[in-house]
Short mmCIF file of C-alpha atoms and ligand atoms in Angstrom, two decimals:
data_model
loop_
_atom_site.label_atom_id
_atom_site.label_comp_id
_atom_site.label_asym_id
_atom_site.label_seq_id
_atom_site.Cartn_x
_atom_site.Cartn_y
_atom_site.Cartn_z
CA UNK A 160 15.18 -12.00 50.98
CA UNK A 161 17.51 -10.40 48.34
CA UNK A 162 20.88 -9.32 48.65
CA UNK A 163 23.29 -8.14 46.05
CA UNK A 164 26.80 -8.96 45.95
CA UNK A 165 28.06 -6.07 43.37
CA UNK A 166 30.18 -3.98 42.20
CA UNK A 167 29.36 -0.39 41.24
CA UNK A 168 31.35 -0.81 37.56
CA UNK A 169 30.66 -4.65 37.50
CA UNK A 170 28.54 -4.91 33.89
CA UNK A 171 27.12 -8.33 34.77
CA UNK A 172 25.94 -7.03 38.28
CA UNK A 173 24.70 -4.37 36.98
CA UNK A 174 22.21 -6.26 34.37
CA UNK A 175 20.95 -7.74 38.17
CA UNK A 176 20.32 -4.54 39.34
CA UNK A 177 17.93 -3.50 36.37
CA UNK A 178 15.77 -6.56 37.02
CA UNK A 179 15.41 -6.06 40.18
CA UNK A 180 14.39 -2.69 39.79
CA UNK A 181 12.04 -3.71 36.84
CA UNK A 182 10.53 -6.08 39.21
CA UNK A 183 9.92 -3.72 41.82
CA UNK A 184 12.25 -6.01 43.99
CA UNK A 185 14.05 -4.88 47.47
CA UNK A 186 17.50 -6.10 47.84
CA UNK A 187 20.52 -5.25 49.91
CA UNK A 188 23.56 -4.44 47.96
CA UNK A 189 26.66 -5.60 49.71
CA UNK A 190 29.68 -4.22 47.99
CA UNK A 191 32.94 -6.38 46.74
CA UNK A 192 35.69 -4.58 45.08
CA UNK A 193 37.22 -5.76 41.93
CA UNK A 194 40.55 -4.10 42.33
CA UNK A 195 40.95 -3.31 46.00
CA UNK A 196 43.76 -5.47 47.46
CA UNK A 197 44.20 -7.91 44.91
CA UNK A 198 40.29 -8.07 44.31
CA UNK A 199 37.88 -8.85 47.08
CA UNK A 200 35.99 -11.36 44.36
CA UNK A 201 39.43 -13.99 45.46
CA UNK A 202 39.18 -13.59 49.14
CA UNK A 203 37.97 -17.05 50.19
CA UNK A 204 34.04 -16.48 51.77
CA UNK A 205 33.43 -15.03 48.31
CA UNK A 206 35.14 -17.66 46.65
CA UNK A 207 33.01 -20.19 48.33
CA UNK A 208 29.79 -18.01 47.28
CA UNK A 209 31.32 -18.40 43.76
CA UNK A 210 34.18 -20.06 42.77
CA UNK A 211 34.67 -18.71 39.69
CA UNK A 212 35.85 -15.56 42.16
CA UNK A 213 33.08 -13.63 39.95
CA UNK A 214 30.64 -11.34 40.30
CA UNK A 215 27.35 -10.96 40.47
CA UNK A 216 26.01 -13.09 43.34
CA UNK A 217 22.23 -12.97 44.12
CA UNK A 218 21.66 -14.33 47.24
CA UNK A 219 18.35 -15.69 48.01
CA UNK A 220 17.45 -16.42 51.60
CA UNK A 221 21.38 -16.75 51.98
CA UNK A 222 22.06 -19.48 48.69
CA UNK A 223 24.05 -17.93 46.94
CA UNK A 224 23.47 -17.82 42.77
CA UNK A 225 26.07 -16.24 39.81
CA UNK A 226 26.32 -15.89 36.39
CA UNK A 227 24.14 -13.00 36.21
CA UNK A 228 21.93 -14.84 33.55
CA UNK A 229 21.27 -17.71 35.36
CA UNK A 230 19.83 -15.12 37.87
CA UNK A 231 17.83 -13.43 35.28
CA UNK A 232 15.97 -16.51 34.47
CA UNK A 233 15.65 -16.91 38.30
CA UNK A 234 13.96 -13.93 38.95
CA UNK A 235 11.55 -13.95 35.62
CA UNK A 236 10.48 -17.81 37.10
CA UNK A 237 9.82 -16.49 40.36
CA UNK A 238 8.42 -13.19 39.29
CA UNK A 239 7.27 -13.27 36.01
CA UNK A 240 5.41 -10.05 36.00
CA UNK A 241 6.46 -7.41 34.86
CA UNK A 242 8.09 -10.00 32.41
CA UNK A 243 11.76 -9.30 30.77
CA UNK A 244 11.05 -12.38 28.43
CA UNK A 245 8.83 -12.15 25.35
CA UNK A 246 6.08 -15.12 25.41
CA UNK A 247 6.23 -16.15 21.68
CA UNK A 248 9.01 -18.87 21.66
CA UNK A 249 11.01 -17.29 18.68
CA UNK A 250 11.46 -13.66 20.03
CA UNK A 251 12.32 -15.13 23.27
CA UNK A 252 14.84 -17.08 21.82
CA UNK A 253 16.06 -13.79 20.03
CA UNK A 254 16.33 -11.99 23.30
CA UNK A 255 18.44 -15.22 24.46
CA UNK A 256 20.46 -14.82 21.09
CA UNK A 257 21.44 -11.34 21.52
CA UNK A 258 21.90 -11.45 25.32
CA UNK A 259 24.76 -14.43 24.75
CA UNK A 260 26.36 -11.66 22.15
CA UNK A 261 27.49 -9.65 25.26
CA UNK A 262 27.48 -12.34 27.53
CA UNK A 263 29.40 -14.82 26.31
CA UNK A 264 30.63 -12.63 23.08
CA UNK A 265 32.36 -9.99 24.12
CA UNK A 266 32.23 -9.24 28.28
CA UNK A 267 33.95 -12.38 28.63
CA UNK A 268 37.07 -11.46 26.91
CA UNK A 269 36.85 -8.26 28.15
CA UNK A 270 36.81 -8.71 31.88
CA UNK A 271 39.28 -7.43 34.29
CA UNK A 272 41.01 -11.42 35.22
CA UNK A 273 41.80 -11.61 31.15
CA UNK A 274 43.33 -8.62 30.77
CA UNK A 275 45.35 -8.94 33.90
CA UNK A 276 46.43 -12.47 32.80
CA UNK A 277 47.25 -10.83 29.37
CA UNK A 278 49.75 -9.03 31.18
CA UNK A 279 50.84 -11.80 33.74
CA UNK A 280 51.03 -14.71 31.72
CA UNK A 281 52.13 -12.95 28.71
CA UNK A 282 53.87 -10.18 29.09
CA UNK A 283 50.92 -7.75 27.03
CA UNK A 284 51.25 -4.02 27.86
CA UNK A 285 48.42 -2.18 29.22
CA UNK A 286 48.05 -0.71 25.83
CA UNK A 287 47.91 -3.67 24.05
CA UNK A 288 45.53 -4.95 26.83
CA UNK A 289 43.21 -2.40 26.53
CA UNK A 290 43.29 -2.56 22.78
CA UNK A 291 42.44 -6.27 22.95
CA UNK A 292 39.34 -5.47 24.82
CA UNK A 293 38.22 -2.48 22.22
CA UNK A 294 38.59 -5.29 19.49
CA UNK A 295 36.13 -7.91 20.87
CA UNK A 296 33.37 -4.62 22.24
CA UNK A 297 33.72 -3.39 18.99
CA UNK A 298 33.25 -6.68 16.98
CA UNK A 299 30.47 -7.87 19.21
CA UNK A 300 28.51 -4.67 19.06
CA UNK A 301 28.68 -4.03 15.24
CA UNK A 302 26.78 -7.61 15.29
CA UNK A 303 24.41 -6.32 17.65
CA UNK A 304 23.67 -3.22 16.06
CA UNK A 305 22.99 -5.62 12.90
CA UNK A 306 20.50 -7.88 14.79
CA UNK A 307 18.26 -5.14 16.63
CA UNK A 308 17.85 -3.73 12.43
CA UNK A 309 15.48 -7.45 12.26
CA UNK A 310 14.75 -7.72 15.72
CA UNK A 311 14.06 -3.94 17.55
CA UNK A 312 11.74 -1.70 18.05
CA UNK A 313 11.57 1.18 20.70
CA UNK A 314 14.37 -1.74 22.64
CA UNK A 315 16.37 -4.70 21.21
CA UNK A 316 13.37 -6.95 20.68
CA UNK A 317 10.35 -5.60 20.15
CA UNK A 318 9.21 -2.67 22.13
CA UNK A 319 9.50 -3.76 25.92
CA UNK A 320 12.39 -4.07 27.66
CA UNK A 321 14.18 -7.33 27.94
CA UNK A 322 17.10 -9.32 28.86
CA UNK A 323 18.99 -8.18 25.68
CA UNK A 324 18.36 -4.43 27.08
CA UNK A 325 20.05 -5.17 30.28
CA UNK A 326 22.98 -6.84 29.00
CA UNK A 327 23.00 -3.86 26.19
CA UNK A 328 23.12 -1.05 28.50
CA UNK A 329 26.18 -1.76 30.76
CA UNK A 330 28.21 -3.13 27.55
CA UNK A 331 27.41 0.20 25.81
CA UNK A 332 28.90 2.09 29.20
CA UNK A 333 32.12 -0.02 28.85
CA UNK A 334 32.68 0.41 25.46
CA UNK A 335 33.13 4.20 25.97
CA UNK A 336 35.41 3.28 28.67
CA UNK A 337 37.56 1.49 25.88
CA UNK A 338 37.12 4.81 23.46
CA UNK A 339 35.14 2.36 21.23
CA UNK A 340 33.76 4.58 18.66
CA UNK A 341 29.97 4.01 20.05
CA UNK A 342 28.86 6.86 16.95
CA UNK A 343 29.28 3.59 14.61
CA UNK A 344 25.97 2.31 16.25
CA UNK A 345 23.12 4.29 15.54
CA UNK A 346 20.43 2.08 16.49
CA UNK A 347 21.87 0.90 19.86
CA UNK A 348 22.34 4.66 20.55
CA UNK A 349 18.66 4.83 19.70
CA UNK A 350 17.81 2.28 22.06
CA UNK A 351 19.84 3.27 24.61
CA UNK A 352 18.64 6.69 24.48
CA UNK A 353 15.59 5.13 25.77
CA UNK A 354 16.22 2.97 27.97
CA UNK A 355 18.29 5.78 30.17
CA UNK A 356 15.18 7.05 30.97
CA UNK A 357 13.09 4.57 32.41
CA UNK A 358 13.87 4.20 36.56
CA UNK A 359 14.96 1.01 36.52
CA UNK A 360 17.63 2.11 34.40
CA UNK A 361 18.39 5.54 36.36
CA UNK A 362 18.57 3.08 39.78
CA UNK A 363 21.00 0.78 38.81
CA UNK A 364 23.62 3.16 37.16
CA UNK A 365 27.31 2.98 38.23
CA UNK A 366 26.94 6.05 39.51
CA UNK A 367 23.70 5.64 42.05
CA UNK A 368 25.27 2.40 43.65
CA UNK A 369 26.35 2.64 47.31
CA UNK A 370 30.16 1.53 46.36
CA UNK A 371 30.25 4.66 43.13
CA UNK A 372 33.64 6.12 43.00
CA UNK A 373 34.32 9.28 41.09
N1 GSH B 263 29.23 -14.68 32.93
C1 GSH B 263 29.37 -14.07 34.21
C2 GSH B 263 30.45 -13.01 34.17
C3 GSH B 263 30.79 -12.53 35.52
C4 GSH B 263 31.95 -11.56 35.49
O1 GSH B 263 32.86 -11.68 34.66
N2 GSH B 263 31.93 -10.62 36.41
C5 GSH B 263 32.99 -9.65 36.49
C6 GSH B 263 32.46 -8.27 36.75
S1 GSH B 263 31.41 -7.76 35.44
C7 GSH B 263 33.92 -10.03 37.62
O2 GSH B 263 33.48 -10.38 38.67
N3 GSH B 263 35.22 -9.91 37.38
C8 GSH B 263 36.18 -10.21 38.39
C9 GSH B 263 37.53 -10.43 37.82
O3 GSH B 263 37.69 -10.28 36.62
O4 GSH B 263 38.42 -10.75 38.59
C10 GSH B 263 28.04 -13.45 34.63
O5 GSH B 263 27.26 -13.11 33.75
O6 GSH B 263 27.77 -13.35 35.83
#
């Protein structure tokens, strides 16, 4: 029923993966690299999957969906239990709030097409590139870190896992891939400390995914 277009690094596919494991949900994982000949994501039977050449796509008896929150609130309509979503209206919106800090805060100017169009369209160097992408982690996380002080628990809302967890997790992995100093936030470390743990989380690391490079 399920199958996973991913990418092993891919943050946003990787938030997929967690909920899928939460869920106790079989999928296929069908691999598309990022980088490999220009970037698998542009060949054209992906693009017409997604045409914003991204991923995550989830597809679902063969339709294809993307933007991996979209597919979030997909899966928590269609299988609500075990729920990523508080039910009281304001901590849901608060998971919501502090899921857009990733995704629409920070991953998006982070992402592999802006940093190579820094450098194609304007001439940044790879250093300058990369420290572009350390600025926005850093400035989006020190906000986080902020929010789960009102809003967390034993996770970023509350004590069960949510949304804001999944986007957390795989933003907290590429910020240490942009030497972000990740000892500045305590409380996500807390969190994340956690969340390692569970098996949803173990399943959908980088490192357990049938595309994993050393
Ligand atoms: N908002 C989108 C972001 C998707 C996205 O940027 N995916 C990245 C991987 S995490 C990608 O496919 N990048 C390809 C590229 O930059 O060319 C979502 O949540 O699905």
């Amino acid at each position: 029923m399920y199958t996973l277009r991913s990418y092993f690094r891919s943050s946003a596919s990787w938030r997929v993966r967690i909920a899928l494991n939460h869920k106790g949900l079989a999928y296929e994982t069908v691999p598309v690299h990022l980088l490999k000949g220009g970037g698998e994501q542009h060949a054209s039977h992906h693009h017409r999957l997604n045409p914003m050449e991204q991923l995550p796509v989830l597809l679902v008896d063969g339709v294809p969906l993307a933007q991996s929150l979209a597919v979030l609130e997909y899966l928590e309509e269609r299988h609500p239990t075990p729920a990523l979503l508080p039910t009281e209206p304001v901590l849901r919106a608060r998971v919501r709030q502090l899921s857009e800090v990733v995704n629409s805060g920070i991953q998006p100017l982070q992402n592999l097409f802006v940093m190579q169009q820094l450098g194609v369209q304007f001439g940044v160097a790879r250093e300058a590139q990369q420290a572009w992408s350390r600025f926005w982690i850093e400035h989006g996380l020190r906000a986080l870190e902020e929010l789960v002080g009102d809003t967390g628990g034993r996770c970023c809302v509350g004590d069960a896992v949510t949304f804001a967890d999944l986007c957390l997790i795989p933003q907290l992995y590429n910020a240490r891939r942009f030497s972000v100093a990740v000892d500045r936030l305590p409380r996500l470390l807390a969190i994340e400390s956690r969340l390692v743990a569970l098996p949803a989380f173990v399943l959908a690391h980088p490192d357990q995914q049938p595309d994993a490079e050393a």
